[in-house]
Short mmCIF file of C-alpha atoms in Angstrom, two decimals:
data_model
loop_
_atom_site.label_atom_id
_atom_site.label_comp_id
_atom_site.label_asym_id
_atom_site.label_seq_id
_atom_site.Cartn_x
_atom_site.Cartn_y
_atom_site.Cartn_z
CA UNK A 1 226.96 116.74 47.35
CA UNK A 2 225.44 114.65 44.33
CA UNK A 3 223.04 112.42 45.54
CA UNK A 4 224.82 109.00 45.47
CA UNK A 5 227.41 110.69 47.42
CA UNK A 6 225.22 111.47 50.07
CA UNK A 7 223.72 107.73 49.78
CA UNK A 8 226.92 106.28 50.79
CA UNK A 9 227.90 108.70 53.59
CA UNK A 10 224.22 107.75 55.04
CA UNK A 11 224.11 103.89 54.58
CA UNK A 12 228.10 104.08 56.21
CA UNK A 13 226.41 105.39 59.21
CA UNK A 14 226.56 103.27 62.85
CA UNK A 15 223.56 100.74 62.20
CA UNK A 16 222.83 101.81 65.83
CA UNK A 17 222.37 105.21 65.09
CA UNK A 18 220.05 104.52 62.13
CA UNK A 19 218.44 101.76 64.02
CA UNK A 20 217.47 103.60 67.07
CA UNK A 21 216.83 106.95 65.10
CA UNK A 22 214.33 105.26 62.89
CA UNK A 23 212.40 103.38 65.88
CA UNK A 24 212.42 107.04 67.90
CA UNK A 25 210.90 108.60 64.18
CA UNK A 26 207.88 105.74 64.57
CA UNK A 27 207.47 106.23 68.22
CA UNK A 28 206.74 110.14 67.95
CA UNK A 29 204.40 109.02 64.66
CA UNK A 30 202.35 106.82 66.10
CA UNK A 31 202.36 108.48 69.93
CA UNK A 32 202.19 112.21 68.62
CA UNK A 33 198.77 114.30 67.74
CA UNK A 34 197.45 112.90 64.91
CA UNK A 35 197.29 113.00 62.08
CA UNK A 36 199.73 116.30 62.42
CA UNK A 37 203.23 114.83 63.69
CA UNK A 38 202.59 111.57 61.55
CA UNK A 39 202.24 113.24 58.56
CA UNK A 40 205.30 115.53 59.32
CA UNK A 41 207.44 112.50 59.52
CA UNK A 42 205.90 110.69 56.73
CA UNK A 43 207.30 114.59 54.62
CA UNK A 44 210.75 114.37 56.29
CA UNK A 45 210.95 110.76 55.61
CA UNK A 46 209.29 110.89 52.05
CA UNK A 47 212.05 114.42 51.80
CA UNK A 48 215.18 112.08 53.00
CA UNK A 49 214.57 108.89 51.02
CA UNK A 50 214.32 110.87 47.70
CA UNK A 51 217.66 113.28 48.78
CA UNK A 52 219.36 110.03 48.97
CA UNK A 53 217.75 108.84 45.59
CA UNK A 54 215.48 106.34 46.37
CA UNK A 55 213.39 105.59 43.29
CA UNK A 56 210.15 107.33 42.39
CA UNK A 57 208.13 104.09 41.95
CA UNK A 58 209.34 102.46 45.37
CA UNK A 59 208.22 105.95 47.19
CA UNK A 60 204.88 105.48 45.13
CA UNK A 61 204.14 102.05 45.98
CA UNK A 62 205.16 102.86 50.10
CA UNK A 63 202.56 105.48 49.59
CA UNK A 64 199.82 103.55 47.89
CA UNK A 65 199.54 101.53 50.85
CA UNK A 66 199.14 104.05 53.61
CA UNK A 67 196.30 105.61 50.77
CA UNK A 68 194.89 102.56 50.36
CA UNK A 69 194.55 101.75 54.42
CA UNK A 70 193.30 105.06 55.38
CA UNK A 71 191.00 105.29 51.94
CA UNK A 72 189.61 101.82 53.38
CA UNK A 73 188.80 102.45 56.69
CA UNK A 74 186.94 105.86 56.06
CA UNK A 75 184.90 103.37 53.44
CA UNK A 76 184.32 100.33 56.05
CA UNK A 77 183.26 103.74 59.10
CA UNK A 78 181.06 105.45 56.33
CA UNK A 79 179.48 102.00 55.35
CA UNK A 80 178.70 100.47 58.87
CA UNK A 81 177.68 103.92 60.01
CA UNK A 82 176.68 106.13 57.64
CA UNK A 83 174.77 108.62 59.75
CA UNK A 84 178.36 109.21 62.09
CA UNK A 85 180.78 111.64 61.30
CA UNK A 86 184.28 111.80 61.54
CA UNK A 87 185.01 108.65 59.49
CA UNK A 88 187.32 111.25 57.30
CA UNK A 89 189.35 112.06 60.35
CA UNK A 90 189.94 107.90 61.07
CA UNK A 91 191.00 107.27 57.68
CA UNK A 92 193.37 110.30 57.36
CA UNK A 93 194.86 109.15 60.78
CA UNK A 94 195.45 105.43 60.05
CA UNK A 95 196.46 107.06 56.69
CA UNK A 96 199.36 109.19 57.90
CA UNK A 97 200.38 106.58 60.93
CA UNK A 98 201.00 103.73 57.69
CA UNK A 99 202.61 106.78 55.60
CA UNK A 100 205.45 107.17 58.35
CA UNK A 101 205.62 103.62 59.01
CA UNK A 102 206.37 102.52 55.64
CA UNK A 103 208.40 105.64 54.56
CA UNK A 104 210.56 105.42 57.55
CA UNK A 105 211.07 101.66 58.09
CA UNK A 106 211.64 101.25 53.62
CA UNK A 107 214.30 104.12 54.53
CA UNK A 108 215.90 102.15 57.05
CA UNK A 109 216.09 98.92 55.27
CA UNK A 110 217.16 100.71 52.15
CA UNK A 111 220.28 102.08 53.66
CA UNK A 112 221.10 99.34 56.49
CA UNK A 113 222.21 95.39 55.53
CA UNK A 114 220.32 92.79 57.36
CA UNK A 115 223.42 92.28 58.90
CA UNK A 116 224.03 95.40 60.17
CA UNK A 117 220.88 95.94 61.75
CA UNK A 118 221.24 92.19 63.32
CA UNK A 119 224.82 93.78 64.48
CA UNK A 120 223.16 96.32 66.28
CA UNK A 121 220.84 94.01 68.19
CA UNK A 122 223.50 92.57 69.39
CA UNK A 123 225.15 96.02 70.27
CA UNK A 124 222.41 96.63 72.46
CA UNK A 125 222.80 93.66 74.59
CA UNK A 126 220.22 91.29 72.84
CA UNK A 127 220.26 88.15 74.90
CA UNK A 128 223.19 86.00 73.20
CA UNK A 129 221.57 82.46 72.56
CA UNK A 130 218.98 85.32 70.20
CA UNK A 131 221.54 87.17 69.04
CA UNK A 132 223.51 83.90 67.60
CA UNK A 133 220.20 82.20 66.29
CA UNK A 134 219.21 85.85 64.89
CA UNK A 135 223.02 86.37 63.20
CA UNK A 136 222.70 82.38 61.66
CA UNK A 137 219.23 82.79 60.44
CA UNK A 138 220.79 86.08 58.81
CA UNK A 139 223.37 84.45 57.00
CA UNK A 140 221.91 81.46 56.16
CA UNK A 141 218.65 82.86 54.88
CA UNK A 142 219.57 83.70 51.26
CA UNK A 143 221.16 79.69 51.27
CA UNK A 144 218.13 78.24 51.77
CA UNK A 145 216.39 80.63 49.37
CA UNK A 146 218.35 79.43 46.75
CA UNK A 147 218.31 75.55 47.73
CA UNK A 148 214.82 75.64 47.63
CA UNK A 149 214.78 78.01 44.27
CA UNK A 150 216.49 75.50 42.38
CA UNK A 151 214.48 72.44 44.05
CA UNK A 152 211.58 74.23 42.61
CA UNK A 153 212.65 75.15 39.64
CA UNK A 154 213.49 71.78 39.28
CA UNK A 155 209.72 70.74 40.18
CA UNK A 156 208.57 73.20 37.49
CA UNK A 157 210.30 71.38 34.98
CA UNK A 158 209.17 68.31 35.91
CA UNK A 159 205.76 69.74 36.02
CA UNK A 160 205.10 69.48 39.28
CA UNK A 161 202.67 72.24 39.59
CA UNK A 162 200.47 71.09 36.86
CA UNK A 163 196.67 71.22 38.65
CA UNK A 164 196.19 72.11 42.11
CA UNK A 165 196.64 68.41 43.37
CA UNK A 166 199.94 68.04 41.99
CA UNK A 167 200.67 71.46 42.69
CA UNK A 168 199.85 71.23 46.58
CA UNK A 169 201.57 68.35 46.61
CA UNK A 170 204.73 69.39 45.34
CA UNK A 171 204.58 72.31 47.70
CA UNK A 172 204.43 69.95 50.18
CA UNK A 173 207.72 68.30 49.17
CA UNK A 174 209.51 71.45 48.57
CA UNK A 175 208.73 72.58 52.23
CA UNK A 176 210.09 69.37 53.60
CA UNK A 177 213.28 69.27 51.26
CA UNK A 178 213.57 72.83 52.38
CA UNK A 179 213.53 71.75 56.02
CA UNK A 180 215.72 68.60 55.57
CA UNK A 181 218.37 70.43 54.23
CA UNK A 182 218.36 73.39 57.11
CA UNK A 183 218.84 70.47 59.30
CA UNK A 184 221.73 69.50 57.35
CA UNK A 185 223.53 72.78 57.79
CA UNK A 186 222.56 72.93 60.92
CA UNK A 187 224.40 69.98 61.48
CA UNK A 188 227.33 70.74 59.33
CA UNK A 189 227.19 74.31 61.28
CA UNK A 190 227.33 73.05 64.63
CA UNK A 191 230.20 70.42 63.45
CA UNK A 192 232.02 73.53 62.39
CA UNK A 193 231.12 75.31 65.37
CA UNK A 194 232.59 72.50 67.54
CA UNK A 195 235.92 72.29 65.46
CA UNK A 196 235.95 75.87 66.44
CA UNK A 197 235.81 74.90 69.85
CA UNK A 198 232.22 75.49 70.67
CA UNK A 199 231.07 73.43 72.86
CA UNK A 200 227.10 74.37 72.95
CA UNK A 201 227.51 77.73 74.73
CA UNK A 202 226.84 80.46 72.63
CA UNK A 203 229.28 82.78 70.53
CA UNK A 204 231.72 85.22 71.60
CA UNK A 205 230.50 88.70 70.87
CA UNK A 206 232.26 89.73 67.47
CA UNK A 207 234.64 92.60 67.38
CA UNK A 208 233.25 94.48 64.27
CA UNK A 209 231.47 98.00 64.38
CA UNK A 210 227.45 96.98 63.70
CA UNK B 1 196.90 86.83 52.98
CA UNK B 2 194.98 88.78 55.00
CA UNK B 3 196.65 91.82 57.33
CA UNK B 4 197.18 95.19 56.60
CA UNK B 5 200.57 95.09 54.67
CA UNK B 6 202.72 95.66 51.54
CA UNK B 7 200.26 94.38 48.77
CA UNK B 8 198.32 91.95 50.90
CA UNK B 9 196.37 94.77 52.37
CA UNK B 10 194.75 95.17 49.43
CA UNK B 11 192.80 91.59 49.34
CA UNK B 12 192.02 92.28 52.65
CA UNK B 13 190.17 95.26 52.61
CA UNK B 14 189.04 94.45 49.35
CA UNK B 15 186.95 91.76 51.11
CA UNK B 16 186.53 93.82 53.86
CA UNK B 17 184.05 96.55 51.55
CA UNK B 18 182.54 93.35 49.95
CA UNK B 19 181.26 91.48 53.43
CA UNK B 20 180.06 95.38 54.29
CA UNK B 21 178.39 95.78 51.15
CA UNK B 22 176.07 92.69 51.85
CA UNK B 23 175.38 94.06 55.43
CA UNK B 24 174.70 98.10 54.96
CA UNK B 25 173.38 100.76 52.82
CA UNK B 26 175.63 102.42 50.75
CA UNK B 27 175.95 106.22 50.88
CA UNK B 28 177.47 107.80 47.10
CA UNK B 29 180.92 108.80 48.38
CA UNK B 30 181.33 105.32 50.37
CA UNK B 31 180.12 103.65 47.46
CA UNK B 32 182.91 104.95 45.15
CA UNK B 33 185.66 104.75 47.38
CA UNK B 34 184.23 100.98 47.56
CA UNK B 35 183.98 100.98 43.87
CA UNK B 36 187.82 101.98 44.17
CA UNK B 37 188.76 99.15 46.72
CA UNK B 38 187.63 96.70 45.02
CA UNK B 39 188.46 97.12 41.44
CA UNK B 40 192.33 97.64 42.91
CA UNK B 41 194.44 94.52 41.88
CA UNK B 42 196.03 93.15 44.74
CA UNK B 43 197.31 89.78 45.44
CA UNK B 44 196.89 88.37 49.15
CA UNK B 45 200.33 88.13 49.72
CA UNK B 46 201.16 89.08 53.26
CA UNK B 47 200.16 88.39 56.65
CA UNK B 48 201.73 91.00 58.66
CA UNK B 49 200.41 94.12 59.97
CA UNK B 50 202.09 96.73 58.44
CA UNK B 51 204.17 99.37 60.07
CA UNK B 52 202.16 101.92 61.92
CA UNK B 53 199.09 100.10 61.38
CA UNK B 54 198.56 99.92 65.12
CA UNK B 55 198.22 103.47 67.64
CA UNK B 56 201.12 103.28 70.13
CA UNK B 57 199.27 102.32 73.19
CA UNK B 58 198.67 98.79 71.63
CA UNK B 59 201.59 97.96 69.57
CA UNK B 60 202.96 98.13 72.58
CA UNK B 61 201.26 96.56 74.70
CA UNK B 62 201.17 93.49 72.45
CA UNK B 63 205.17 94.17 71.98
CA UNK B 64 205.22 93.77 76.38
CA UNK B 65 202.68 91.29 76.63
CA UNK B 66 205.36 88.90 74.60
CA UNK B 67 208.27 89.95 76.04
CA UNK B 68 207.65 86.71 78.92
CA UNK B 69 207.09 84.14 76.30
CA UNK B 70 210.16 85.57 74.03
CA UNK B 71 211.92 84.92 77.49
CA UNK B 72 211.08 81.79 78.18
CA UNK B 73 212.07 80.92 74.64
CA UNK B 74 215.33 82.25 74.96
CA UNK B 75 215.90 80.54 78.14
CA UNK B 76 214.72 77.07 76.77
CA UNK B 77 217.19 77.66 74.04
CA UNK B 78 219.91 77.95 76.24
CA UNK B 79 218.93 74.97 78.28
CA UNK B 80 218.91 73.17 74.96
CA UNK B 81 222.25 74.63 74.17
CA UNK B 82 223.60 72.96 77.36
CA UNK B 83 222.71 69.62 76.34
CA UNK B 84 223.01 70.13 72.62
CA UNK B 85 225.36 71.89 70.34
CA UNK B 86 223.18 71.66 67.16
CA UNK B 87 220.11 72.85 69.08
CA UNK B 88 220.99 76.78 68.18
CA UNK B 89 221.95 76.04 64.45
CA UNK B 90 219.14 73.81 64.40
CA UNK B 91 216.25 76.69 65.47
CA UNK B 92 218.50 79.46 63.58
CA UNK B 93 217.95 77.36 60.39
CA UNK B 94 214.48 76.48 61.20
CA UNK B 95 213.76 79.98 61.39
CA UNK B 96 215.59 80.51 58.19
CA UNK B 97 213.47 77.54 56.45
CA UNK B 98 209.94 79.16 58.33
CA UNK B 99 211.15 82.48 55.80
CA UNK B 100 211.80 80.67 53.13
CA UNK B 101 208.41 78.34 53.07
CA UNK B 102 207.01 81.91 53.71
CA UNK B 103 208.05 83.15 50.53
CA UNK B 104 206.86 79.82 48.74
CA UNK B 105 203.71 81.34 46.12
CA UNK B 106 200.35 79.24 46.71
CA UNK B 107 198.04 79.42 43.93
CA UNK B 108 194.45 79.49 45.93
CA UNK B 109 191.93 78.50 43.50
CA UNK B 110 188.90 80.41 44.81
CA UNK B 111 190.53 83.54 44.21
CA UNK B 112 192.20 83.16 41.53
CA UNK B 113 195.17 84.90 42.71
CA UNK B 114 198.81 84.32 44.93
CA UNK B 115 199.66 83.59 48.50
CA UNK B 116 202.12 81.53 51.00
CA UNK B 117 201.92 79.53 54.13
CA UNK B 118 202.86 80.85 57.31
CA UNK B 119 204.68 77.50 58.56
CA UNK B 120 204.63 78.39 62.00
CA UNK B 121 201.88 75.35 62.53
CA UNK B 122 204.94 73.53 60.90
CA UNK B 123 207.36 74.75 62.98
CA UNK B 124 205.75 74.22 65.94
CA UNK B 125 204.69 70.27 65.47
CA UNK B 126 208.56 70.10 64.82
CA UNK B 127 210.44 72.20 68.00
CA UNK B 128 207.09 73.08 69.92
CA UNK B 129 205.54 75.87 70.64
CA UNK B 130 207.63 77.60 73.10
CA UNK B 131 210.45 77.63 70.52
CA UNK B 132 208.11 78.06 67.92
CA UNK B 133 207.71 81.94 69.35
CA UNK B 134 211.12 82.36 69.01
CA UNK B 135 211.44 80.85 65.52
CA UNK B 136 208.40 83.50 64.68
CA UNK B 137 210.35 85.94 66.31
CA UNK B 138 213.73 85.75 63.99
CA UNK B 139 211.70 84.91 61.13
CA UNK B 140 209.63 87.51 60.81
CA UNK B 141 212.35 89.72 61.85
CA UNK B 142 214.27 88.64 58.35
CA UNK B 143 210.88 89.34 56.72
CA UNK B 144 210.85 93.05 57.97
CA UNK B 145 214.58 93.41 56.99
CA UNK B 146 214.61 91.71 53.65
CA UNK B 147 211.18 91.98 52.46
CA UNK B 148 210.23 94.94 54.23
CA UNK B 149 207.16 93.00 54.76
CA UNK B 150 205.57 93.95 58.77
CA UNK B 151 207.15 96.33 60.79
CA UNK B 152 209.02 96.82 63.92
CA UNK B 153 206.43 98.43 66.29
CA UNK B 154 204.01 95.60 64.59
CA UNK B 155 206.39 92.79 65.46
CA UNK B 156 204.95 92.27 68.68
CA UNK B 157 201.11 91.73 67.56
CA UNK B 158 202.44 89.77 64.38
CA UNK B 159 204.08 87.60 67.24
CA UNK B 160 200.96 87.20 68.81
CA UNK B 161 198.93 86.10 66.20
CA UNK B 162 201.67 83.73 64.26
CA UNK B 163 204.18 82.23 66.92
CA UNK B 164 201.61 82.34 70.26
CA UNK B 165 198.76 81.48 68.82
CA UNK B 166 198.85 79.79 65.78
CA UNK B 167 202.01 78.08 66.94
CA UNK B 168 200.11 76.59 70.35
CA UNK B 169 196.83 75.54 68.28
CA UNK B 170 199.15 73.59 66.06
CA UNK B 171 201.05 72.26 68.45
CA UNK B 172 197.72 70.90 70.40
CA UNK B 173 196.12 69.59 67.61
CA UNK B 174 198.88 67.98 66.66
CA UNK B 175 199.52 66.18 69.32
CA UNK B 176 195.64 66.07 70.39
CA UNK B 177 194.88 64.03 66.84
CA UNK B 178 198.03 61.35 67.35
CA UNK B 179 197.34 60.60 70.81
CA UNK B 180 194.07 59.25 69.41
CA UNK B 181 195.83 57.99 66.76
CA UNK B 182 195.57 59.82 64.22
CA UNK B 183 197.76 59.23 61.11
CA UNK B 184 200.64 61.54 60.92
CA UNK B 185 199.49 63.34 57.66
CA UNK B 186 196.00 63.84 59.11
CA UNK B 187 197.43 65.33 62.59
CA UNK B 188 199.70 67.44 60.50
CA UNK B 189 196.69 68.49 57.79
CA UNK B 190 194.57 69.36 60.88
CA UNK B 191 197.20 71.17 62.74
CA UNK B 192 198.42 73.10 59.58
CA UNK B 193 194.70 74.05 58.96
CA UNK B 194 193.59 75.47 62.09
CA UNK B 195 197.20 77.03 62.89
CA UNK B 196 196.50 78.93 60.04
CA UNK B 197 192.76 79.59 61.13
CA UNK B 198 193.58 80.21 64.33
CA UNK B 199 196.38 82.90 62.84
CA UNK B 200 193.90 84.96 60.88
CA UNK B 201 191.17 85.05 64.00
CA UNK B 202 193.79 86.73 66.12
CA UNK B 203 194.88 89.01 63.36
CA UNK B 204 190.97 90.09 62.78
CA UNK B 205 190.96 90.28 66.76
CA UNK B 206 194.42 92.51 67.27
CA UNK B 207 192.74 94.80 64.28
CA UNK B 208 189.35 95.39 65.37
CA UNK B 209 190.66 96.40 69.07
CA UNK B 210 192.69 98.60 67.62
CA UNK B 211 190.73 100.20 64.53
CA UNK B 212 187.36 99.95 65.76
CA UNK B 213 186.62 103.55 66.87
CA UNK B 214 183.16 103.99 67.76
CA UNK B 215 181.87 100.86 66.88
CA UNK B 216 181.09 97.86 68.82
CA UNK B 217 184.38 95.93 69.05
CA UNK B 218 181.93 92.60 68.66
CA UNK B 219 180.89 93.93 65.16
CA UNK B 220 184.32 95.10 63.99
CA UNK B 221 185.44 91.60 64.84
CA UNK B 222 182.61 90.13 63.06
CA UNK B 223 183.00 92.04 59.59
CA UNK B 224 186.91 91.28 59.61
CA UNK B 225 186.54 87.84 60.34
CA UNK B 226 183.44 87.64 57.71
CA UNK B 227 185.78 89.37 55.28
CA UNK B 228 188.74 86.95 56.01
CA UNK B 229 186.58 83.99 54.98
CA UNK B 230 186.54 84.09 51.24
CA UNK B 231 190.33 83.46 51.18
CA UNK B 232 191.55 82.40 54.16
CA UNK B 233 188.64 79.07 54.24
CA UNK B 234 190.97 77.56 50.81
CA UNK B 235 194.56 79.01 52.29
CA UNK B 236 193.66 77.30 55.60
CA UNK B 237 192.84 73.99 53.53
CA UNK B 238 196.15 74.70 51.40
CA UNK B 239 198.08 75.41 54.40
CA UNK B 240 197.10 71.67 55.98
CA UNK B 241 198.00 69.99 53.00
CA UNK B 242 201.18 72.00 52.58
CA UNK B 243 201.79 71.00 56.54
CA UNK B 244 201.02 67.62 55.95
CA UNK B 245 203.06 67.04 52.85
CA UNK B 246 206.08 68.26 54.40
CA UNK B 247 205.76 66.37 57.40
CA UNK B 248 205.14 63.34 55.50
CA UNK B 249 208.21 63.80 53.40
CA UNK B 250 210.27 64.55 56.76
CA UNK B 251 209.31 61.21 58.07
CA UNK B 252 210.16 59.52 55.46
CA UNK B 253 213.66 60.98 54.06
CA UNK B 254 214.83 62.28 58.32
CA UNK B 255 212.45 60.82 60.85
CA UNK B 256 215.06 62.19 63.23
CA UNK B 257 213.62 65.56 62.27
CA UNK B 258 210.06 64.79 63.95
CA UNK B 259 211.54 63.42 67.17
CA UNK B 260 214.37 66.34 67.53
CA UNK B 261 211.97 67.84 69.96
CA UNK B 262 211.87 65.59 72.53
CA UNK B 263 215.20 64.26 72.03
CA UNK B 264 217.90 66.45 70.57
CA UNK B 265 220.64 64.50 68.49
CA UNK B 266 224.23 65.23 69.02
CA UNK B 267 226.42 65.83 65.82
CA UNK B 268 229.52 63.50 65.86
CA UNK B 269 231.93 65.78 66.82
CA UNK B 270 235.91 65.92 66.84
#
């Protein structure tokens, strides 16, 4: 099975499944003997995400972190207290616990949709009021990414950010045009919501598979 | 910004080997690995602990300790979905705006490099802090999923130190600073400012409980929050003025905004 193949079968899997198996694969890493089980997750991970052809560079860059964390600590142990030992052990631990961390939760988020995983919440009987605010903020996320893009943008080419006065100030305006205009869909939201025939209790679960 | 995560980690500990430096003698193979940390570029970018940062025992155990206040939270919301039919859109986009202003890039002049408010001290002078939890909740929920930035068995303690803490210090000063008066873009400069302060002592605090091994707990604390200064001292100042701008700018263009938490407005509906 060529690898893109395999990519698709994976990311068509239940979001539950992936969901719950990637939260169990953190739990053992963090709760099992360390450094041992952490590392051997952070290998089966690191083994999974390139089978399903995850790029070299992302892999790289998970892993630089957990280096760099572990590389720190045994510096900040072996510089407060240089005469203790063990400061090897610390940094290979925190090392391996941030290795399986970031290989297994990039893996998750590579193959699952925001959407999906926000489906499976609500699978598991998130509390509705959170699982409607949690499935809005979802969808409306990338809107008010781009609103505020172009209001920036815009900003830019008015030179807006030219010093750090102007800059800061202009910042300022973007982060209140940015919340303005969420309370303008909000409102035309819950005015679609209400021609719907909401009438402030929360959504009906929806039908679709997570 | 400081916390272990993504490429933020790297300012962090960066700073964290330079307060050390000042305070210890340096053995050859610390020194190098020093050497290493510090010549690493790394923009202070994120604010999150980073998956698997924290030992099981107290991720969760700050993931239980919020459980109540995510409760209460939810239950407010339905209360205010009772009475109000924009109150759920209303925090859903909220929380969608928090991610957003999140993602905003702050140039902070000291040094000389990238970072972005945390606008939970923002959120919280707006829907208060109760609902500001919540908001912190969902938005750094999206920031996990679509920026891979935090973690889930971190999303407790990132709670903790954003939503709880920062968002109830804003919230105070806030409303501490206008009940004396205070004009709104100094209440909101304040509250922005120490929200953000406030943020970055819990974050030193849920670190050094957890990471501090042998040493004193008191001293951990004291070299994180030492090696947080050098950057967050300007973000915290950036962070007020970014707070106060946008506040400002709310007041003037929807002062409806600033008074939806106490009062929610109803949307004319068919």
């Amino acid at each position: 099975m060529s690898r893109a193949a395999l990519r698709e079968r994976v990311a068509g899997l239940d979001a539950r499944l992936k969901l719950g198996g990637a939260l169990l694969s953190l739990l053992v890493a963090l709760a099992g003997p360390a450094p041992h089980t952490a590392s051997t997750v952070a290998a089966l991970a690191l083994l999974a995400s390139l089978a399903v052809g995850e790029r070299a560079g992302v892999l790289l860059r998970r892993l630089g972190v957990a280096l760099f964390s572990g590389l720190a600590l045994w510096a900040l142990h072996g510089l407060l207290r240089p005469e203790a030992s063990g400061a090897w052990r610390l940094g290979l631990v925190l090392g391996t616990r941030v290795a399986a961390g970031a290989t297994v939760f990039g893996l998750l988020i590579a193959l699952t949709p925001p959407w999906a995983l926000v489906g499976a919440l609500r699978a598991w009987r998130v509390p509705a009021p959170l699982a409607e605010v949690l499935a809005l903020a979802v969808r409306y996320a990338t809107v008010l990414e781009r609103a505020a893009h172009t209001a920036r943008e815009a900003q830019i080419l008015r030179l807006g950010y030219r010093g750090v006065r102007r800059g800061v100030h202009s910042l300022g305006a973007l982060g209140g045009l940015t919340l303005v205009r969420a309370f303008d869909q909000a409102h035309a939201t819950a005015e679609a919501m209400a021609a719907r025939g909401c009438r402030g209790a929360h959504l009906p679960p929806p039908g679709e598979r997570p | 910004m400081p916390g272990f995560s993504g490429r933020g980690c790297g300012a962090v500990l960066r700073h964290c080997v330079q307060a050390c430096l000042q305070s210890a003698p340096l053995p050859p193979s610390a020194g190098l690995a020093a050497l290493v940390l510090l010549l690493l570029p790394h923009p202070a970018h994120a604010m999150h602990l980073a998956e698997g940062i924290l030992p099981f025992g107290w991720a969760a155990g700050w993931t239980l300790s919020v459980l109540p206040l995510l409760a209460l939270g939810v239950t407010r919301l339905r209360q205010r979905m009772a009475q109000s039919p924009l109150y759920s859109p209303f925090v859903a986009m909220l929380a969608a705006a928090v991610f957003v202003v999140s993602c905003m890039p702050v140039p902070v002049p000291i040094i000389g490099t990238c970072s972005h408010p945390c606008g939970t001290g923002l959120a919280a002078v707006l829907i208060g802090p109760v609902m500001t939890v919540l908001v912190t909740f969902v938005a750094l929920l999206l920031q996990a999923l679509f920026l891979a930035h935090g973690g889930l068995t971190t999303l407790g303690a990132d709670i903790w130190s954003m939503g709880v803490v920062g968002g109830f210090v804003g919230y105070a000063i806030f409303h501490a600073l206008r009940s004396v008066r205070a004009s709104l873009g100094v209440a909101a400069f304040a509250a922005g400012m120490l929200s953000d302060w406030a943020t970055y002592a819990m974050t030193s605090f849920e670190l050094a409980s957890a990471l501090h091994g042998a040493q004193p707990l008191g001293s951990t604390l004291g070299t994180l929050l030492l090696s947080f200064l050098p950057t967050q001292l300007p973000l915290g100042l950036l962070e007020g003025a970014f707070t106060a701008g946008a506040v400002v700018f709310i007041s003037r263009r929807r002062p409806a905004l600033l008074k939806f938490h106490a009062l929610p407005a109803a949307p004319a509906t068919p």
